[in-house]
PDB file of C-alpha atoms in Angstrom:
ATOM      1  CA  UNK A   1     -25.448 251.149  28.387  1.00 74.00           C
ATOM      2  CA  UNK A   2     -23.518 248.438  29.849  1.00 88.00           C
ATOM      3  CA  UNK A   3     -21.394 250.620  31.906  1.00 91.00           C
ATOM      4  CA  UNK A   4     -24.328 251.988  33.481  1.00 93.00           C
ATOM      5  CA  UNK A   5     -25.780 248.399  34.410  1.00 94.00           C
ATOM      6  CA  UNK A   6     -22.447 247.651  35.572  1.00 94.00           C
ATOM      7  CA  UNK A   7     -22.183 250.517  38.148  1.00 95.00           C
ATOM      8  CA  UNK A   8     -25.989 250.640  39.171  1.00 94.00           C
ATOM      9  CA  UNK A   9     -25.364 246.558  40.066  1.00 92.00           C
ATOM     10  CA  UNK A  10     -22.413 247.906  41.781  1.00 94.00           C
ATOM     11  CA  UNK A  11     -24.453 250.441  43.561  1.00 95.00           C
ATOM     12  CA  UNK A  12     -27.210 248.320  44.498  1.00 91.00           C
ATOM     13  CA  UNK A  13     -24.836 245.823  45.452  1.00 88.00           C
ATOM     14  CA  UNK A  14     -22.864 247.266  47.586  1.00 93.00           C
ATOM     15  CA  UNK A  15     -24.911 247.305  50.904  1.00 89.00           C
ATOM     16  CA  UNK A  16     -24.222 243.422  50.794  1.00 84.00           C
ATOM     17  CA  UNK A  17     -20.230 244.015  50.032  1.00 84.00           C
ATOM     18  CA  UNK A  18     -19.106 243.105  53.009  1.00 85.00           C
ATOM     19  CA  UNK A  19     -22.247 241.862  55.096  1.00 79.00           C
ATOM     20  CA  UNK A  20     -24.729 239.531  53.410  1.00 74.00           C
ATOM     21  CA  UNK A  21     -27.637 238.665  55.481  1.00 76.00           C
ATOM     22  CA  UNK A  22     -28.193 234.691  56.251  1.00 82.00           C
ATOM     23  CA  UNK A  23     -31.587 233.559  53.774  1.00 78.00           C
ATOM     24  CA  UNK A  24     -31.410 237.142  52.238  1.00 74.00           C
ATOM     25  CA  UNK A  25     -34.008 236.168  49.254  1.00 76.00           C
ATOM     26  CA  UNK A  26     -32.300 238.917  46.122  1.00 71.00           C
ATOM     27  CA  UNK A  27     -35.707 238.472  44.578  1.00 76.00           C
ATOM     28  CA  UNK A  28     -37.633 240.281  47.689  1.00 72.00           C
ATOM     29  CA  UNK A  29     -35.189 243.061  48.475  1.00 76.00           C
ATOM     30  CA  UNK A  30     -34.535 246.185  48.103  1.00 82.00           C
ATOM     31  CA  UNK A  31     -32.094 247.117  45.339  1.00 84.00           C
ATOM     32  CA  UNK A  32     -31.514 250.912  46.370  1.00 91.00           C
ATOM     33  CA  UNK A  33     -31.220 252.065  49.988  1.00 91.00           C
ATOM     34  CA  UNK A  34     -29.513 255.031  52.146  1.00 93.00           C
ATOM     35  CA  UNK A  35     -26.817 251.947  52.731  1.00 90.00           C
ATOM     36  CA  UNK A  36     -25.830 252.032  48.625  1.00 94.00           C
ATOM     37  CA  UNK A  37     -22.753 253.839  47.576  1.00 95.00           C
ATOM     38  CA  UNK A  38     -20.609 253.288  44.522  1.00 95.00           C
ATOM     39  CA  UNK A  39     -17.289 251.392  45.344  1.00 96.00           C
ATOM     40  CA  UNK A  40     -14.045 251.144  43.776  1.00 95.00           C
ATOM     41  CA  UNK A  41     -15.316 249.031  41.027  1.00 95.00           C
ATOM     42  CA  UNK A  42     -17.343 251.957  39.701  1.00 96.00           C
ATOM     43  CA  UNK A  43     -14.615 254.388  39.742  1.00 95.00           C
ATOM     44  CA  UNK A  44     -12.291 252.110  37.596  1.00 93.00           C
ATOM     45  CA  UNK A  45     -14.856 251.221  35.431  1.00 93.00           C
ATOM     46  CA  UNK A  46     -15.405 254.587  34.672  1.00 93.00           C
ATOM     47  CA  UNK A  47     -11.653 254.718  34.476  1.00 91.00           C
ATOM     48  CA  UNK A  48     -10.921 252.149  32.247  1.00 90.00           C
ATOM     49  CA  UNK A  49     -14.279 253.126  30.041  1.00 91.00           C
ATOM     50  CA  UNK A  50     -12.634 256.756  29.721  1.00 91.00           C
ATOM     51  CA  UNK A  51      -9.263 255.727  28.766  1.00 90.00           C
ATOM     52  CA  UNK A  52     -10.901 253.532  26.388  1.00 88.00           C
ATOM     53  CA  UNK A  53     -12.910 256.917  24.516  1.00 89.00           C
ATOM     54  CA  UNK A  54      -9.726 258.685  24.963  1.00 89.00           C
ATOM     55  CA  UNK A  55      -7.770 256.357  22.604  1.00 91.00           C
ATOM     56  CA  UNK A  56     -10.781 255.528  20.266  1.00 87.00           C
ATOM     57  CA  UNK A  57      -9.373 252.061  19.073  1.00 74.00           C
ATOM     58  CA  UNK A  58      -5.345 253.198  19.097  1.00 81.00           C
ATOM     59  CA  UNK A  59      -4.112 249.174  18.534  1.00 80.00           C
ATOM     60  CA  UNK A  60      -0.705 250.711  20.601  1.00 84.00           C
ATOM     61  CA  UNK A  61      -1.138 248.643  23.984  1.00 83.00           C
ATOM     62  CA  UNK A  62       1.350 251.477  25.268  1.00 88.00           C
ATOM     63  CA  UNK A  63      -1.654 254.549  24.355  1.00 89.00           C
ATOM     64  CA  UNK A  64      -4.132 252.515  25.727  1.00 86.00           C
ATOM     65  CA  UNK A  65      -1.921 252.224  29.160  1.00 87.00           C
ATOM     66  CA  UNK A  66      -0.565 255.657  29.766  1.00 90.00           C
ATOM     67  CA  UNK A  67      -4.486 256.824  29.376  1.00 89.00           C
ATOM     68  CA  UNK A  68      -5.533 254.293  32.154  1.00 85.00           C
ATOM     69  CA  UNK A  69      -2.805 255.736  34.208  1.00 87.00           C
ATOM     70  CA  UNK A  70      -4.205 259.306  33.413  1.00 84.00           C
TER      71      UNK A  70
END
């Protein structure tokens, strides 16, 4: 479940990536709009969380790499 908080922050997030409004108050806003889209951090998190599954606790630092760079 924590990969899915992480991207849906990341999603919600995003509209303010690059442009955060001056006084925005987070705790009045909207979290999901037409301007949300999933960035770069959500595609390597899902990267890194497949290589992960892929070597299912392999201790070999060089597994673990060559299935992040798959």
């Amino acid at each position: 479940m924590a990969v899915v908080g992480a991207i849906l922050g990341d999603i919600a997030g995003s509209q303010y990536e690059f442009h955060r409004p001056e006084g925005l108050d987070f705790r009045h806003c909207e979290l999901f709009t037409e301007r949300c889209r999933f960035t770069d951090d959500t595609v390597m998190t899902i990267a890194v969380a497949e290589a992960l599954m892929k070597t299912a606790g392999d201790p070999d630092d060089g597994v673990v790499r060559e299935a992040l760079v798959d």
